[in-house]
Structures are given as structure tokens and as C-alpha cells.
PDB file of N, CA and C in Angstrom:
ATOM      1  N   MET A 267     122.390 111.149 101.761  1.00  0.00           N
ATOM      2  CA  MET A 267     121.355 110.650 102.638  1.00  0.00           C
ATOM      3  C   MET A 267     120.496 109.599 101.944  1.00  0.00           C
ATOM      4  N   GLU A 268     120.276 109.755 100.638  1.00  0.00           N
ATOM      5  CA  GLU A 268     119.451 108.793  99.910  1.00  0.00           C
ATOM      6  C   GLU A 268     120.087 107.412  99.870  1.00  0.00           C
ATOM      7  N   THR A 269     121.421 107.359  99.800  1.00  0.00           N
ATOM      8  CA  THR A 269     122.107 106.077  99.778  1.00  0.00           C
ATOM      9  C   THR A 269     121.864 105.329 101.071  1.00  0.00           C
ATOM     10  N   CYS A 270     121.933 106.039 102.181  1.00  0.00           N
ATOM     11  CA  CYS A 270     121.692 105.432 103.490  1.00  0.00           C
ATOM     12  C   CYS A 270     120.250 104.932 103.573  1.00  0.00           C
ATOM     13  N   GLY A 271     119.319 105.716 103.058  1.00  0.00           N
ATOM     14  CA  GLY A 271     117.914 105.310 103.048  1.00  0.00           C
ATOM     15  C   GLY A 271     117.699 104.066 102.202  1.00  0.00           C
ATOM     16  N   SER A 272     118.426 103.987 101.099  1.00  0.00           N
ATOM     17  CA  SER A 272     118.337 102.824 100.229  1.00  0.00           C
ATOM     18  C   SER A 272     118.777 101.560 100.964  1.00  0.00           C
ATOM     19  N   VAL A 273     119.881 101.667 101.693  1.00  0.00           N
ATOM     20  CA  VAL A 273     120.390 100.519 102.445  1.00  0.00           C
ATOM     21  C   VAL A 273     119.358 100.075 103.487  1.00  0.00           C
ATOM     22  N   ILE A 274     118.781 101.030 104.179  1.00  0.00           N
ATOM     23  CA  ILE A 274     117.785 100.715 105.206  1.00  0.00           C
ATOM     24  C   ILE A 274     116.579 100.015 104.590  1.00  0.00           C
ATOM     25  N   LEU A 275     116.102 100.518 103.457  1.00  0.00           N
ATOM     26  CA  LEU A 275     114.948  99.897 102.798  1.00  0.00           C
ATOM     27  C   LEU A 275     115.246  98.476 102.330  1.00  0.00           C
ATOM     28  N   VAL A 276     116.410  98.282 101.741  1.00  0.00           N
ATOM     29  CA  VAL A 276     116.765  96.946 101.255  1.00  0.00           C
ATOM     30  C   VAL A 276     116.900  95.978 102.427  1.00  0.00           C
ATOM     31  N   GLU A 277     117.473  96.438 103.533  1.00  0.00           N
ATOM     32  CA  GLU A 277     117.566  95.572 104.710  1.00  0.00           C
ATOM     33  C   GLU A 277     116.179  95.205 105.234  1.00  0.00           C
ATOM     34  N   GLU A 278     115.246  96.148 105.147  1.00  0.00           N
ATOM     35  CA  GLU A 278     113.872  95.850 105.556  1.00  0.00           C
ATOM     36  C   GLU A 278     113.238  94.835 104.603  1.00  0.00           C
ATOM     37  N   PHE A 279     113.495  94.962 103.311  1.00  0.00           N
ATOM     38  CA  PHE A 279     112.994  93.983 102.345  1.00  0.00           C
ATOM     39  C   PHE A 279     113.494  92.591 102.688  1.00  0.00           C
ATOM     40  N   ILE A 280     114.766  92.502 103.089  1.00  0.00           N
ATOM     41  CA  ILE A 280     115.348  91.208 103.447  1.00  0.00           C
ATOM     42  C   ILE A 280     114.550  90.580 104.587  1.00  0.00           C
ATOM     43  N   ARG A 281     114.174  91.369 105.591  1.00  0.00           N
ATOM     44  CA  ARG A 281     113.398  90.830 106.722  1.00  0.00           C
ATOM     45  C   ARG A 281     112.054  90.264 106.244  1.00  0.00           C
ATOM     46  N   TYR A 282     111.379  90.976 105.329  1.00  0.00           N
ATOM     47  CA  TYR A 282     110.103  90.479 104.799  1.00  0.00           C
ATOM     48  C   TYR A 282     110.297  89.196 103.989  1.00  0.00           C
ATOM     49  N   GLU A 283     111.357  89.152 103.213  1.00  0.00           N
ATOM     50  CA  GLU A 283     111.637  87.952 102.429  1.00  0.00           C
ATOM     51  C   GLU A 283     111.951  86.772 103.335  1.00  0.00           C
ATOM     52  N   GLU A 284     112.658  87.032 104.438  1.00  0.00           N
ATOM     53  CA  GLU A 284     112.943  85.963 105.399  1.00  0.00           C
ATOM     54  C   GLU A 284     111.659  85.466 106.060  1.00  0.00           C
ATOM     55  N   MET A 285     110.721  86.384 106.314  1.00  0.00           N
ATOM     56  CA  MET A 285     109.423  85.948 106.858  1.00  0.00           C
ATOM     57  C   MET A 285     108.714  85.041 105.858  1.00  0.00           C
ATOM     58  N   GLY A 286     108.799  85.402 104.586  1.00  0.00           N
ATOM     59  CA  GLY A 286     108.206  84.563 103.552  1.00  0.00           C
ATOM     60  C   GLY A 286     108.840  83.183 103.515  1.00  0.00           C
ATOM     61  N   LEU A 287     110.154  83.138 103.656  1.00  0.00           N
ATOM     62  CA  LEU A 287     110.860  81.856 103.682  1.00  0.00           C
ATOM     63  C   LEU A 287     110.401  80.997 104.859  1.00  0.00           C
ATOM     64  N   ASN A 288     110.145  81.641 105.980  1.00  0.00           N
ATOM     65  CA  ASN A 288     109.749  80.910 107.181  1.00  0.00           C
ATOM     66  C   ASN A 288     108.283  80.492 107.191  1.00  0.00           C
ATOM     67  N   THR A 289     107.500  81.010 106.254  1.00  0.00           N
ATOM     68  CA  THR A 289     106.064  80.707 106.280  1.00  0.00           C
ATOM     69  C   THR A 289     105.551  79.967 105.045  1.00  0.00           C
ATOM     70  N   THR A 290     106.426  79.620 104.124  1.00  0.00           N
ATOM     71  CA  THR A 290     105.962  78.906 102.934  1.00  0.00           C
ATOM     72  C   THR A 290     106.512  77.482 102.898  1.00  0.00           C
ATOM     73  N   ALA A 291     105.729  76.618 102.292  1.00  0.00           N
ATOM     74  CA  ALA A 291     106.163  75.239 102.101  1.00  0.00           C
ATOM     75  C   ALA A 291     106.418  74.959 100.615  1.00  0.00           C
ATOM     76  N   ASP A 292     106.110  75.925  99.767  1.00  0.00           N
ATOM     77  CA  ASP A 292     106.254  75.774  98.322  1.00  0.00           C
ATOM     78  C   ASP A 292     107.729  75.909  97.938  1.00  0.00           C
ATOM     79  N   ASP A 293     108.285  74.860  97.361  1.00  0.00           N
ATOM     80  CA  ASP A 293     109.705  74.854  97.000  1.00  0.00           C
ATOM     81  C   ASP A 293     110.061  75.931  95.985  1.00  0.00           C
ATOM     82  N   GLU A 294     109.165  76.182  95.046  1.00  0.00           N
ATOM     83  CA  GLU A 294     109.427  77.197  94.022  1.00  0.00           C
ATOM     84  C   GLU A 294     109.484  78.593  94.644  1.00  0.00           C
ATOM     85  N   VAL A 295     108.586  78.865  95.556  1.00  0.00           N
ATOM     86  CA  VAL A 295     108.573  80.157  96.246  1.00  0.00           C
ATOM     87  C   VAL A 295     109.815  80.298  97.120  1.00  0.00           C
ATOM     88  N   ARG A 296     110.193  79.220  97.810  1.00  0.00           N
ATOM     89  CA  ARG A 296     111.392  79.256  98.658  1.00  0.00           C
ATOM     90  C   ARG A 296     112.637  79.563  97.825  1.00  0.00           C
ATOM     91  N   GLU A 297     112.728  78.951  96.655  1.00  0.00           N
ATOM     92  CA  GLU A 297     113.881  79.186  95.784  1.00  0.00           C
ATOM     93  C   GLU A 297     113.927  80.643  95.331  1.00  0.00           C
ATOM     94  N   MET A 298     112.774  81.172  94.941  1.00  0.00           N
ATOM     95  CA  MET A 298     112.696  82.554  94.493  1.00  0.00           C
ATOM     96  C   MET A 298     113.089  83.513  95.631  1.00  0.00           C
ATOM     97  N   LEU A 299     112.552  83.279  96.821  1.00  0.00           N
ATOM     98  CA  LEU A 299     112.862  84.148  97.953  1.00  0.00           C
ATOM     99  C   LEU A 299     114.330  84.055  98.352  1.00  0.00           C
ATOM    100  N   THR A 300     114.900  82.869  98.285  1.00  0.00           N
ATOM    101  CA  THR A 300     116.321  82.693  98.593  1.00  0.00           C
ATOM    102  C   THR A 300     117.176  83.492  97.616  1.00  0.00           C
ATOM    103  N   ASP A 301     116.823  83.443  96.338  1.00  0.00           N
ATOM    104  CA  ASP A 301     117.556  84.215  95.328  1.00  0.00           C
ATOM    105  C   ASP A 301     117.439  85.714  95.590  1.00  0.00           C
ATOM    106  N   ILE A 302     116.245  86.167  95.951  1.00  0.00           N
ATOM    107  CA  ILE A 302     116.027  87.588  96.211  1.00  0.00           C
ATOM    108  C   ILE A 302     116.841  88.045  97.415  1.00  0.00           C
ATOM    109  N   VAL A 303     116.880  87.237  98.464  1.00  0.00           N
ATOM    110  CA  VAL A 303     117.655  87.577  99.655  1.00  0.00           C
ATOM    111  C   VAL A 303     119.131  87.724  99.285  1.00  0.00           C
ATOM    112  N   LYS A 304     119.643  86.822  98.462  1.00  0.00           N
ATOM    113  CA  LYS A 304     121.050  86.902  98.045  1.00  0.00           C
ATOM    114  C   LYS A 304     121.328  88.196  97.288  1.00  0.00           C
ATOM    115  N   VAL A 305     120.427  88.570  96.388  1.00  0.00           N
ATOM    116  CA  VAL A 305     120.599  89.805  95.619  1.00  0.00           C
ATOM    117  C   VAL A 305     120.589  91.013  96.551  1.00  0.00           C
ATOM    118  N   CYS A 306     119.634  91.040  97.481  1.00  0.00           N
ATOM    119  CA  CYS A 306     119.538  92.169  98.410  1.00  0.00           C
ATOM    120  C   CYS A 306     120.761  92.247  99.320  1.00  0.00           C
ATOM    121  N   GLU A 307     121.226  91.111  99.808  1.00  0.00           N
ATOM    122  CA  GLU A 307     122.407  91.113 100.672  1.00  0.00           C
ATOM    123  C   GLU A 307     123.639  91.613  99.917  1.00  0.00           C
ATOM    124  N   THR A 308     123.755  91.236  98.647  1.00  0.00           N
ATOM    125  CA  THR A 308     124.857  91.724  97.817  1.00  0.00           C
ATOM    126  C   THR A 308     124.769  93.233  97.639  1.00  0.00           C
ATOM    127  N   HIS A 309     123.565  93.732  97.417  1.00  0.00           N
ATOM    128  CA  HIS A 309     123.355  95.174  97.256  1.00  0.00           C
ATOM    129  C   HIS A 309     123.771  95.922  98.522  1.00  0.00           C
ATOM    130  N   VAL A 310     123.326  95.447  99.666  1.00  0.00           N
ATOM    131  CA  VAL A 310     123.661  96.094 100.933  1.00  0.00           C
ATOM    132  C   VAL A 310     125.175  96.091 101.147  1.00  0.00           C
ATOM    133  N   LYS A 311     125.812  94.977 100.839  1.00  0.00           N
ATOM    134  CA  LYS A 311     127.259  94.874 101.022  1.00  0.00           C
ATOM    135  C   LYS A 311     128.001  95.842 100.104  1.00  0.00           C
ATOM    136  N   ARG A 312     127.599  95.903  98.838  1.00  0.00           N
ATOM    137  CA  ARG A 312     128.276  96.783  97.876  1.00  0.00           C
ATOM    138  C   ARG A 312     128.097  98.253  98.230  1.00  0.00           C
ATOM    139  N   VAL A 313     126.871  98.635  98.576  1.00  0.00           N
ATOM    140  CA  VAL A 313     126.620 100.030  98.939  1.00  0.00           C
ATOM    141  C   VAL A 313     127.326 100.365 100.251  1.00  0.00           C
ATOM    142  N   GLY A 314     127.312  99.430 101.201  1.00  0.00           N
ATOM    143  CA  GLY A 314     128.012  99.638 102.467  1.00  0.00           C
ATOM    144  C   GLY A 314     129.500  99.844 102.259  1.00  0.00           C
ATOM    145  N   ASN A 315     130.099  99.022 101.407  1.00  0.00           N
ATOM    146  CA  ASN A 315     131.527  99.173 101.094  1.00  0.00           C
ATOM    147  C   ASN A 315     131.809 100.518 100.423  1.00  0.00           C
ATOM    148  N   PHE A 316     130.944 100.912  99.514  1.00  0.00           N
ATOM    149  CA  PHE A 316     131.088 102.212  98.853  1.00  0.00           C
ATOM    150  C   PHE A 316     131.051 103.339  99.882  1.00  0.00           C
ATOM    151  N   MET A 317     130.076 103.268 100.780  1.00  0.00           N
ATOM    152  CA  MET A 317     129.933 104.320 101.793  1.00  0.00           C
ATOM    153  C   MET A 317     131.161 104.370 102.704  1.00  0.00           C
ATOM    154  N   LYS A 318     131.665 103.208 103.096  1.00  0.00           N
ATOM    155  CA  LYS A 318     132.868 103.174 103.929  1.00  0.00           C
ATOM    156  C   LYS A 318     134.052 103.789 103.196  1.00  0.00           C
ATOM    157  N   ASN A 319     134.215 103.437 101.919  1.00  0.00           N
ATOM    158  CA  ASN A 319     135.326 103.965 101.121  1.00  0.00           C
ATOM    159  C   ASN A 319     135.242 105.477 100.945  1.00  0.00           C
ATOM    160  N   GLU A 320     134.026 105.994 100.934  1.00  0.00           N
ATOM    161  CA  GLU A 320     133.825 107.444 100.771  1.00  0.00           C
ATOM    162  C   GLU A 320     133.834 108.170 102.113  1.00  0.00           C
ATOM    163  N   GLY A 321     133.993 107.425 103.212  1.00  0.00           N
ATOM    164  CA  GLY A 321     134.053 108.054 104.535  1.00  0.00           C
ATOM    165  C   GLY A 321     132.704 108.389 105.123  1.00  0.00           C
ATOM    166  N   ILE A 322     131.654 107.760 104.602  1.00  0.00           N
ATOM    167  CA  ILE A 322     130.304 107.978 105.122  1.00  0.00           C
ATOM    168  C   ILE A 322     130.056 106.981 106.247  1.00  0.00           C
ATOM    169  N   PRO A 323     129.784 107.456 107.461  1.00  0.00           N
ATOM    170  CA  PRO A 323     129.582 106.534 108.576  1.00  0.00           C
ATOM    171  C   PRO A 323     128.287 105.732 108.440  1.00  0.00           C
ATOM    172  N   LEU A 324     128.367 104.464 108.766  1.00  0.00           N
ATOM    173  CA  LEU A 324     127.194 103.593 108.755  1.00  0.00           C
ATOM    174  C   LEU A 324     126.741 103.381 110.192  1.00  0.00           C
ATOM    175  N   GLN A 325     125.473 103.523 110.406  1.00  0.00           N
ATOM    176  CA  GLN A 325     124.940 103.314 111.756  1.00  0.00           C
ATOM    177  C   GLN A 325     123.942 102.177 111.707  1.00  0.00           C
ATOM    178  N   MET A 326     124.475 100.956 111.584  1.00  0.00           N
ATOM    179  CA  MET A 326     123.631  99.762 111.496  1.00  0.00           C
ATOM    180  C   MET A 326     123.764  98.931 112.726  1.00  0.00           C
TER     181      MET A 326
END
């Protein structure tokens, strides 16, 4: 259950980071947020693949 909760939290972080991307004009901040989104998306994908391989249903 904790793995599923982790995925949900990281997906929520992505939404906040996307809001930051949409509200800043600072190039340095945009670059940092873009990098963070990529890391979070990779995490969600890896954990999602793990859960699928282990037969854990994803309800996203």
C-alpha cells in the first residue's frame, strides 16, 4: 500500500511543479522545475512498471 501512496504523492508533486512552470518567468527556476518534473515522471514510471510486474493493480 505504501508504494501506491508514494506514486500518488509524486504525481501530486508533479502537478505543483507544473503550476510553478506556468507561473514563473525566471529561466533558472523554469530549468530547475523542468528537471524535477523529469525525475518525478521517471520515478512514477519505474514504480508503476514494478507494480505491474508484481501483479499489483494500478488505479490511475
